CSV table of C-alpha atoms in Angstrom, one decimal:
chain,number,residue,atom,x,y,z
Z,1127,MET,CA,-31.3,16.4,8.1
Z,1128,ILE,CA,-29.1,17.5,5.2
Z,1129,ARG,CA,-30.0,20.2,2.6
Z,1130,VAL,CA,-29.2,19.4,-1.0
Z,1131,MET,CA,-29.4,21.2,-4.3
Z,1132,LEU,CA,-30.1,19.3,-7.5
Z,1133,ILE,CA,-28.9,20.4,-10.9
Z,1134,ASP,CA,-29.8,18.6,-14.2
Z,1135,ASP,CA,-31.0,19.9,-17.6
Z,1136,GLU,CA,-33.6,17.1,-17.8
Z,1137,ALA,CA,-36.8,17.6,-15.7
Z,1138,ASP,CA,-37.5,13.9,-15.6
Z,1139,ALA,CA,-34.1,13.2,-14.2
Z,1140,LEU,CA,-34.6,15.9,-11.5
Z,1141,ASN,CA,-38.0,14.5,-10.5
Z,1142,LEU,CA,-36.6,10.9,-10.3
Z,1143,LEU,CA,-33.6,12.1,-8.2
Z,1144,GLU,CA,-35.9,14.0,-5.8
Z,1145,ILE,CA,-38.2,10.9,-5.4
Z,1146,LEU,CA,-35.2,8.6,-4.7
Z,1147,LEU,CA,-33.8,11.1,-2.1
Z,1148,LYS,CA,-37.1,11.2,-0.3
Z,1149,GLN,CA,-37.1,7.4,-0.2
Z,1150,VAL,CA,-33.7,7.5,1.4
Z,1151,GLY,CA,-34.9,10.0,4.0
Z,1152,ASN,CA,-33.1,12.6,6.1
Z,1153,VAL,CA,-32.8,14.9,3.1
Z,1154,GLU,CA,-34.3,18.3,2.4
Z,1155,ILE,CA,-34.4,19.5,-1.2
Z,1156,ALA,CA,-33.2,23.1,-1.0
Z,1157,GLY,CA,-33.7,23.7,-4.7
Z,1158,THR,CA,-33.9,22.1,-8.2
Z,1159,TYR,CA,-32.4,23.7,-11.2
Z,1160,LEU,CA,-32.4,23.0,-14.9
Z,1161,ASN,CA,-29.9,25.7,-15.6
Z,1162,PRO,CA,-26.5,25.4,-13.9
Z,1163,ILE,CA,-25.8,29.2,-14.1
Z,1164,GLN,CA,-29.0,30.0,-12.2
Z,1165,ALA,CA,-28.0,27.3,-9.6
Z,1166,ILE,CA,-24.6,28.9,-9.1
Z,1167,ASP,CA,-26.2,32.3,-8.5
Z,1168,ALA,CA,-28.6,30.7,-6.0
Z,1169,LEU,CA,-25.7,29.2,-4.1
Z,1170,ASN,CA,-24.5,32.6,-3.1
Z,1171,GLN,CA,-27.7,33.1,-1.2
Z,1172,THR,CA,-28.7,29.5,-0.2
Z,1173,MET,CA,-27.0,27.3,2.5
Z,1174,VAL,CA,-26.8,23.7,1.3
Z,1175,ASP,CA,-24.8,20.7,2.6
Z,1176,ALA,CA,-24.3,19.1,-0.9
Z,1177,VAL,CA,-24.9,19.5,-4.6
Z,1178,PHE,CA,-26.1,16.8,-7.0
Z,1179,LEU,CA,-24.9,17.8,-10.4
Z,1180,ASP,CA,-25.3,16.3,-13.9
Z,1181,ILE,CA,-22.3,16.5,-16.2
Z,1182,GLN,CA,-23.7,16.6,-19.8
Z,1183,MET,CA,-25.7,19.9,-19.9
Z,1184,PRO,CA,-26.0,22.4,-22.7
Z,1185,GLY,CA,-24.4,25.8,-22.1
Z,1186,MET,CA,-22.2,24.8,-19.2
Z,1187,LYS,CA,-20.9,21.3,-18.5
Z,1188,GLY,CA,-21.3,20.0,-15.0
Z,1189,THR,CA,-17.5,19.8,-14.4
Z,1190,GLU,CA,-17.2,23.5,-15.3
Z,1191,ALA,CA,-20.1,24.3,-13.0
Z,1192,ALA,CA,-18.4,22.3,-10.2
Z,1193,ARG,CA,-15.3,24.5,-10.5
Z,1194,HIS,CA,-17.5,27.6,-10.1
Z,1195,ILE,CA,-19.1,26.0,-7.1
Z,1196,ARG,CA,-15.6,25.2,-5.7
Z,1197,ASN,CA,-14.8,29.0,-5.9
Z,1198,ILE,CA,-17.9,29.7,-3.8
Z,1199,SER,CA,-17.6,26.9,-1.3
Z,1200,PRO,CA,-14.3,25.0,-1.5
Z,1201,GLU,CA,-15.4,22.2,0.9
Z,1202,LEU,CA,-19.0,21.7,-0.3
Z,1203,PRO,CA,-19.6,18.0,-1.3
Z,1204,ILE,CA,-20.3,17.6,-5.0
Z,1205,ILE,CA,-22.0,14.5,-6.3
Z,1206,PHE,CA,-21.9,13.9,-10.0
Z,1207,THR,CA,-24.9,12.2,-11.6
Z,1208,THR,CA,-24.2,11.1,-15.2
Z,1209,ALA,CA,-24.7,8.3,-17.7
Z,1210,TYR,CA,-21.0,8.6,-18.9
Z,1211,ALA,CA,-18.1,6.8,-17.1
Z,1212,GLU,CA,-15.4,8.7,-19.0
Z,1213,TYR,CA,-15.7,11.8,-16.9
Z,1214,ALA,CA,-14.6,10.0,-13.7
Z,1215,LEU,CA,-11.0,11.3,-13.9
Z,1216,GLU,CA,-12.1,14.9,-14.3
Z,1217,ALA,CA,-14.5,14.4,-11.4
Z,1218,PHE,CA,-11.6,13.0,-9.3
Z,1219,GLU,CA,-9.5,16.1,-10.0
Z,1220,ILE,CA,-12.3,18.3,-8.8
Z,1221,ASP,CA,-12.4,16.3,-5.6
Z,1222,SER,CA,-16.0,15.2,-5.9
Z,1223,THR,CA,-17.6,13.2,-3.1
Z,1224,ASP,CA,-19.2,10.6,-5.3
Z,1225,TYR,CA,-19.8,9.7,-9.0
Z,1226,LEU,CA,-23.2,8.2,-9.6
Z,1227,LEU,CA,-23.7,6.4,-13.0
Z,1228,LYS,CA,-27.3,6.6,-14.2
Z,1229,PRO,CA,-29.5,4.7,-13.7
Z,1230,PHE,CA,-28.7,4.4,-10.0
Z,1231,THR,CA,-30.8,2.8,-7.3
Z,1232,ALA,CA,-32.1,4.2,-4.0
Z,1233,GLY,CA,-29.7,1.8,-2.2
Z,1234,ARG,CA,-26.7,3.3,-4.1
Z,1235,LEU,CA,-28.0,6.8,-3.3
Z,1236,GLU,CA,-28.4,5.9,0.4
Z,1237,ASN,CA,-24.6,5.2,0.6
Z,1238,THR,CA,-23.9,8.6,-0.9
Z,1239,VAL,CA,-26.2,10.4,1.6
Z,1240,ALA,CA,-24.5,8.4,4.5
Z,1241,ARG,CA,-21.1,9.6,3.3
Z,1242,ILE,CA,-22.3,13.3,3.2
Z,1243,THR,CA,-23.8,13.0,6.6
Z,1244,LYS,CA,-20.7,11.4,8.1
Z,1245,ASN,CA,-18.5,14.2,6.7
Z,1246,LEU,CA,-20.8,16.8,8.2
Z,1247,TYR,CA,-20.7,15.3,11.6
Z,1248,LYS,CA,-16.9,15.2,11.4
Z,1249,GLN,CA,-16.7,18.9,10.6
Z,1250,ALA,CA,-19.0,19.6,13.6
Z,1251,GLU,CA,-16.9,17.7,16.1
Z,1252,PRO,CA,-14.5,19.7,18.2
Z,1253,THR,CA,-10.8,19.1,17.5
Z,1254,GLN,CA,-9.0,16.7,19.7
Z,1255,PRO,CA,-5.7,17.9,21.1
Z,1256,ASN,CA,-4.5,14.4,21.6
Z,1257,LYS,CA,-5.5,12.8,18.4
Z,1258,THR,CA,-4.7,9.2,17.5
Z,1259,PRO,CA,-1.3,9.0,15.8
Z,1260,VAL,CA,-1.3,8.9,12.0
Z,1261,PRO,CA,-1.7,5.5,10.4
Z,1262,ALA,CA,1.3,3.5,9.2
Z,1263,VAL,CA,2.2,2.0,5.8
Z,1264,TYR,CA,3.8,-1.5,5.9
Z,1265,SER,CA,5.5,-2.8,2.8
Z,1266,LEU,CA,7.7,-5.5,4.5
Z,1267,GLY,CA,6.1,-8.9,4.6
Z,1268,GLY,CA,3.3,-7.8,2.2
Z,1269,PHE,CA,1.5,-4.5,1.8
Z,1270,HIS,CA,-1.1,-3.1,4.1
Z,1271,ILE,CA,-2.0,0.2,5.8
Z,1272,VAL,CA,-3.1,0.4,9.4
Z,1273,SER,CA,-6.2,2.6,9.8
Z,1274,PRO,CA,-6.6,5.0,12.8
Z,1275,LEU,CA,-10.3,4.3,13.1
Z,1276,GLU,CA,-9.7,1.2,15.3
Z,1277,THR,CA,-6.5,0.0,16.8
Z,1278,GLY,CA,-4.8,-2.6,14.6
Z,1279,THR,CA,-7.3,-2.6,11.8
Z,1280,GLU,CA,-6.2,-2.5,8.2
Z,1281,VAL,CA,-7.6,-0.6,5.3
Z,1282,VAL,CA,-10.2,-2.6,3.4
Z,1283,TRP,CA,-9.9,-2.4,-0.4
Z,1284,LYS,CA,-12.8,-2.6,-2.8
Z,1285,THR,CA,-10.6,-4.4,-5.4
Z,1286,LYS,CA,-7.2,-6.0,-5.7
Z,1287,LYS,CA,-6.2,-3.5,-8.3
Z,1288,GLU,CA,-7.1,-0.6,-6.1
Z,1289,ARG,CA,-4.7,-2.0,-3.4
Z,1290,GLU,CA,-2.0,-2.5,-6.1
Z,1291,LEU,CA,-2.4,1.0,-7.4
Z,1292,CYS,CA,-2.0,2.4,-3.9
Z,1293,ALA,CA,1.1,0.2,-3.3
Z,1294,PHE,CA,2.5,1.3,-6.7
Z,1295,LEU,CA,2.2,5.0,-6.0
Z,1296,ILE,CA,3.6,4.6,-2.5
Z,1297,HIS,CA,6.4,2.5,-4.0
Z,1298,HIS,CA,7.5,5.6,-5.9
Z,1299,GLU,CA,7.9,7.6,-2.7
Z,1300,GLY,CA,6.1,10.8,-3.7
Z,1301,ARG,CA,7.5,11.0,-7.3
Z,1302,ARG,CA,5.0,11.6,-10.1
Z,1303,VAL,CA,4.4,8.6,-12.3
Z,1304,ASN,CA,3.1,9.0,-15.8
Z,1305,ALA,CA,-0.3,7.4,-16.4
Z,1306,GLY,CA,1.2,5.3,-19.3
Z,1307,ILE,CA,3.7,3.8,-16.9
Z,1308,ILE,CA,1.1,3.0,-14.4
Z,1309,ILE,CA,-1.1,1.3,-17.0
Z,1310,GLU,CA,1.9,-0.7,-18.3
Z,1311,ALA,CA,2.7,-1.9,-14.8
Z,1312,LEU,CA,-0.8,-2.8,-13.6
Z,1313,TRP,CA,-2.6,-3.6,-16.9
Z,1314,PRO,CA,0.1,-4.9,-19.3
Z,1315,GLY,CA,-1.2,-6.0,-22.7
Z,1316,TYR,CA,-4.7,-4.5,-22.1
Z,1317,ASP,CA,-6.5,-2.4,-24.7
Z,1318,LEU,CA,-5.4,1.2,-24.0
Z,1319,ASP,CA,-8.9,2.7,-23.7
Z,1320,LYS,CA,-10.0,-0.1,-21.4
Z,1321,ALA,CA,-6.9,0.3,-19.3
Z,1322,LYS,CA,-7.4,4.0,-19.0
Z,1323,SER,CA,-11.0,3.4,-17.8
Z,1324,TYR,CA,-9.7,0.9,-15.2
Z,1325,LEU,CA,-7.1,3.3,-14.0
Z,1326,TYR,CA,-9.5,6.2,-13.5
Z,1327,THR,CA,-12.0,3.9,-11.8
Z,1328,CYS,CA,-9.3,2.6,-9.4
Z,1329,LEU,CA,-8.1,6.1,-8.7
Z,1330,SER,CA,-11.7,7.0,-7.7
Z,1331,TYR,CA,-12.0,3.9,-5.5
Z,1332,LEU,CA,-8.7,4.6,-3.9
Z,1333,ARG,CA,-9.4,8.2,-3.1
Z,1334,ARG,CA,-12.8,7.2,-1.5
Z,1335,SER,CA,-11.3,4.3,0.5
Z,1336,LEU,CA,-8.5,6.5,1.9
Z,1337,THR,CA,-11.0,9.3,2.8
Z,1338,ALA,CA,-13.6,6.9,4.3
Z,1339,GLN,CA,-11.0,5.2,6.5
Z,1340,GLU,CA,-9.3,8.6,7.5
Z,1341,ILE,CA,-6.0,7.8,5.9
Z,1342,PRO,CA,-4.4,11.2,5.2
Z,1343,ILE,CA,-2.7,10.0,2.0
Z,1344,HIS,CA,-3.6,12.3,-0.9
Z,1345,ILE,CA,-3.5,11.1,-4.5
Z,1346,ARG,CA,-2.5,14.1,-6.7
Z,1347,LYS,CA,-2.4,14.6,-10.4
Z,1348,GLY,CA,0.2,16.6,-12.2
Z,1349,ASN,CA,1.7,16.8,-15.7
Z,1350,GLN,CA,-0.1,13.7,-17.1
Z,1351,GLY,CA,0.8,11.6,-14.1
Z,1352,PHE,CA,-0.1,10.9,-10.5
Z,1353,PHE,CA,1.7,10.7,-7.1
Z,1354,ALA,CA,0.9,10.0,-3.5
Z,1355,GLU,CA,1.4,12.5,-0.7
Z,1356,LEU,CA,2.0,10.6,2.5
Z,1357,ASN,CA,1.7,13.7,4.7
Z,1358,GLY,CA,3.9,12.4,7.5
Z,1359,ILE,CA,2.6,8.8,7.5
Z,1360,THR,CA,5.3,6.5,8.7
Z,1361,SER,CA,6.5,3.6,6.6
Z,1362,ASP,CA,8.5,0.6,7.7
Z,1363,VAL,CA,10.8,0.5,4.6
Z,1364,ALA,CA,12.5,3.9,5.0
Z,1365,PRO,CA,13.6,3.5,8.6
Z,1366,PHE,CA,14.7,-0.1,7.9
Z,1367,GLU,CA,16.9,0.9,5.0
Z,1368,LYS,CA,18.3,3.8,7.0
Z,1369,LEU,CA,19.2,1.5,9.9
Z,1370,LEU,CA,20.8,-1.0,7.6
Z,1371,ASN,CA,23.0,1.6,5.9
Z,1372,GLN,CA,23.9,3.0,9.3
Z,1373,ILE,CA,25.1,-0.4,10.5
Z,1374,LEU,CA,27.2,-0.9,7.3
Z,1375,ASP,CA,28.9,2.4,8.0
Z,1376,GLU,CA,29.5,1.8,11.7
Z,1377,GLU,CA,32.8,0.4,13.0
Z,1378,ASN,CA,31.6,-0.3,16.5
Z,1379,LEU,CA,28.2,-2.0,16.3
Z,1380,PRO,CA,25.6,-1.1,19.0
Z,1381,GLU,CA,23.9,-4.4,19.7
Z,1382,LYS,CA,20.6,-2.7,20.1
Z,1383,HIS,CA,20.6,-2.2,16.3
Z,1384,TYR,CA,20.7,-5.9,15.8
Z,1385,ASN,CA,17.4,-6.4,17.6
Z,1386,GLN,CA,15.9,-3.2,16.0
Z,1387,MET,CA,16.5,-4.3,12.5
Z,1388,ASN,CA,15.2,-7.8,13.1
Z,1389,GLU,CA,12.1,-6.5,14.7
Z,1390,ILE,CA,11.3,-4.2,11.7
Z,1391,TYR,CA,11.9,-7.0,9.2
Z,1392,THR,CA,8.7,-9.0,8.9
Z,1393,GLY,CA,9.4,-10.4,5.4
Z,1394,ASP,CA,10.5,-9.4,2.0
Z,1395,TYR,CA,9.3,-6.2,0.4
Z,1396,MET,CA,5.7,-6.6,-0.9
Z,1397,ASP,CA,6.1,-10.2,0.0
Z,1398,GLY,CA,3.3,-12.5,-1.4
Z,1399,CYS,CA,1.6,-9.6,-3.3
Z,1400,ASN,CA,2.7,-10.9,-6.8
Z,1401,PHE,CA,3.5,-7.4,-8.0
Z,1402,ASP,CA,6.0,-7.8,-10.8
Z,1403,TRP,CA,7.0,-4.2,-10.7
Z,1404,ALA,CA,8.1,-4.6,-7.0
Z,1405,PHE,CA,10.5,-7.5,-7.7
Z,1406,ALA,CA,13.7,-5.4,-8.4
Z,1407,ARG,CA,13.1,-3.4,-5.2
Z,1408,GLN,CA,12.5,-6.6,-3.3
Z,1409,LEU,CA,15.9,-8.0,-4.4
Z,1410,GLU,CA,17.6,-4.7,-3.5
Z,1411,ILE,CA,16.3,-4.5,0.0
Z,1412,LYS,CA,16.9,-8.3,0.6
Z,1413,SER,CA,20.5,-8.0,-0.7
Z,1414,LEU,CA,21.1,-5.1,1.7
Z,1415,TYR,CA,19.7,-7.0,4.7
Z,1416,VAL,CA,21.9,-10.0,3.7
Z,1417,ARG,CA,25.0,-7.9,3.7
Z,1418,VAL,CA,24.2,-6.5,7.1
Z,1419,LEU,CA,23.5,-9.9,8.6
Z,1420,ARG,CA,26.9,-11.1,7.3
Z,1421,LYS,CA,28.5,-8.2,9.0
Z,1422,TRP,CA,26.8,-9.1,12.2
Z,1423,SER,CA,27.9,-12.7,12.0
Z,1424,ARG,CA,31.5,-11.7,11.6
Z,1425,TYR,CA,31.2,-9.2,14.4
Z,1426,TYR,CA,29.7,-11.6,16.8
Z,1427,ARG,CA,32.2,-14.3,15.8
Z,1428,SER,CA,35.0,-11.8,16.6
Z,1429,GLN,CA,33.4,-11.1,20.0
Z,1430,GLU,CA,33.2,-14.8,20.8
Z,1431,LYS,CA,29.4,-14.5,20.9
Z,1432,LEU,CA,28.8,-17.7,19.0
Z,1433,SER,CA,25.1,-18.1,19.7
Z,1434,LEU,CA,24.4,-14.6,18.3
Z,1435,ALA,CA,26.7,-15.4,15.3
Z,1436,ALA,CA,24.7,-18.5,14.7
Z,1437,ASP,CA,21.4,-16.6,15.0
Z,1438,SER,CA,22.5,-14.1,12.3
Z,1439,LEU,CA,23.7,-16.9,10.0
Z,1440,GLN,CA,20.4,-18.8,10.5
Z,1441,ARG,CA,18.5,-15.6,9.5
Z,1442,LEU,CA,20.8,-15.4,6.4
Z,1443,LEU,CA,19.9,-18.9,5.4
Z,1444,THR,CA,16.2,-18.2,5.8
Z,1445,LEU,CA,16.7,-15.4,3.2
Z,1446,SER,CA,19.1,-17.3,1.0
Z,1447,PRO,CA,18.6,-21.1,1.7
Z,1448,ASP,CA,21.0,-22.1,-1.1
Z,1449,SER,CA,23.9,-20.0,0.1
Z,1450,GLU,CA,26.6,-22.7,0.7
Z,1451,THR,CA,29.2,-20.3,2.1
Z,1452,ASP,CA,26.8,-19.2,4.9
Z,1453,GLY,CA,25.5,-22.7,5.3
Z,1454,ARG,CA,29.0,-24.1,5.8
Z,1455,ALA,CA,29.8,-21.3,8.3
Z,1456,LEU,CA,26.7,-22.1,10.3
Z,1457,ILE,CA,27.4,-25.9,10.3
Z,1458,ARG,CA,30.9,-25.3,11.6
Z,1459,LEU,CA,29.6,-22.9,14.2
Z,1460,HIS,CA,27.1,-25.4,15.5
Z,1461,LEU,CA,29.8,-28.0,15.7
Z,1462,GLU,CA,32.0,-25.6,17.7
Z,1463,LEU,CA,29.1,-25.0,20.1
Z,1464,GLY,CA,28.5,-28.7,20.4
Z,1465,ASN,CA,25.2,-28.6,18.6
Z,1466,ARG,CA,25.7,-31.6,16.3
Z,1467,SER,CA,22.0,-32.2,15.8
Z,1468,GLU,CA,21.6,-28.6,14.7
Z,1469,ALA,CA,24.6,-28.9,12.4
Z,1470,TYR,CA,23.1,-32.0,10.8
Z,1471,ARG,CA,19.7,-30.2,10.4
Z,1472,VAL,CA,21.5,-27.4,8.5
Z,1473,CYS,CA,23.3,-29.9,6.3
Z,1474,LEU,CA,20.0,-31.5,5.3
Z,1475,HIS,CA,18.3,-28.2,4.6
Z,1476,LEU,CA,21.3,-26.9,2.6
Z,1477,GLU,CA,21.4,-30.1,0.5
Z,1478,GLN,CA,17.7,-29.9,-0.2
Z,1479,ALA,CA,17.8,-26.2,-1.2
Z,1480,VAL,CA,20.7,-26.7,-3.6
Z,1481,ARG,CA,19.8,-30.0,-5.2
Z,1482,ILE,CA,16.0,-29.7,-5.3
Z,1483,GLN,CA,15.4,-26.0,-5.6
Z,1484,LEU,CA,18.4,-25.1,-7.8
Z,1485,GLY,CA,18.7,-28.5,-9.5
Z,1486,THR,CA,22.5,-28.5,-9.1
Z,1487,GLU,CA,25.1,-30.4,-7.1
Z,1488,LEU,CA,26.7,-29.1,-3.9
Z,1489,GLU,CA,30.2,-27.6,-4.1
Z,1490,GLU,CA,33.0,-30.0,-3.3
Z,1491,GLU,CA,33.7,-28.3,0.1
Z,1492,THR,CA,30.1,-28.5,1.1
Z,1493,MET,CA,29.7,-32.2,-0.1
Z,1494,LEU,CA,32.7,-33.1,2.1
Z,1495,LEU,CA,31.2,-31.4,5.1
Z,1496,VAL,CA,27.8,-32.9,4.5
Z,1497,ARG,CA,29.3,-36.4,4.2
Z,1498,GLN,CA,31.2,-36.0,7.5
Z,1499,MET,CA,28.1,-34.9,9.3
Z,1500,LYS,CA,26.1,-37.8,8.0
Z,1501,GLU,CA,28.8,-40.2,9.1
Z,1502,ARG,CA,28.9,-38.6,12.5
Z,1503,GLN,CA,25.1,-38.8,12.8
Z,1504,SER,CA,25.1,-42.5,11.7
Z,1505,ALA,CA,27.7,-43.2,14.3
Z,1506,GLN,CA,25.7,-41.6,17.1
Z,1507,PRO,CA,22.0,-42.3,16.2
Z,1508,ASN,CA,20.8,-41.6,19.7
Z,1509,GLU,CA,22.3,-38.2,20.0
Z,1510,THR,CA,19.9,-35.3,20.7
């Protein structure tokens, strides 16, 4: 059973809320107040588990009353009940537990009560000395966050834009981003007032999703902008770039680094997300990985480790299928290894990538090599 206080300047609204809460069940009404100042005074003497608070009230707005409540009880859940959507951002800044738009249903209220109850049970649980490791953010091969609630599960997003907003803030690596820049990136060409409303709604959704799924990422506001505090959550991008730059600086290459970087790389940065704002970063990371793979191919070639040299070149062509320089190097390497069928396969893929995807002709050196390979293949049709 949870004890709640209700504050609203309209008696009918208070009565309706009390009726709906009784329908939900497991709720005790500790007090109902038409005057927020009287309610704040009562909080100093009354123990409650949550406060339901209207925003538009004469004398003292609900958001101002909420700040007074925060001074009395910093962790007390505050649920705003209002007919106005435009206060969502201010409610978000106050760290409200929920924002109910009137008229709301008993079903919607039931979700709110369940959230309050869940948080109370968490606070009552003893601390675990060996807690599950913090979740991880993955931006290579897409964008997703692994939740600690169940091994291997990903955060579930209410909307695509909520997910994109989270990715955008994490993309900026803790730096504050002006609200106007966020709107331009996520809602380009939209009416400004509508875009602001979408932004504030997404911020509210995002905060609730992260909290509900126990992701310790905090979305903060500061100086007309927002930023994401990762609070120690690991990300695949930072260690990947660090490792790549380390390899570029090394003269003697530890071969374990080759396996490490290829294990981390699961695809392009924000691959398949269709985030226009991520494209430049995607090219930057991809270019760095290509440079490192070329270094590895030269290194393995110098060490006479031809199979590994071929592996690094094949990874290169997967990233840049129209790279004729790398394609020619791989074809010659396969021929040196006696893998004529593999060399021929690379020829066909390279020809297709350049002629079909780019719509241009192969370089003369590549055309000669492709012609030679086709002639060899025709001469030995049964070769495997």
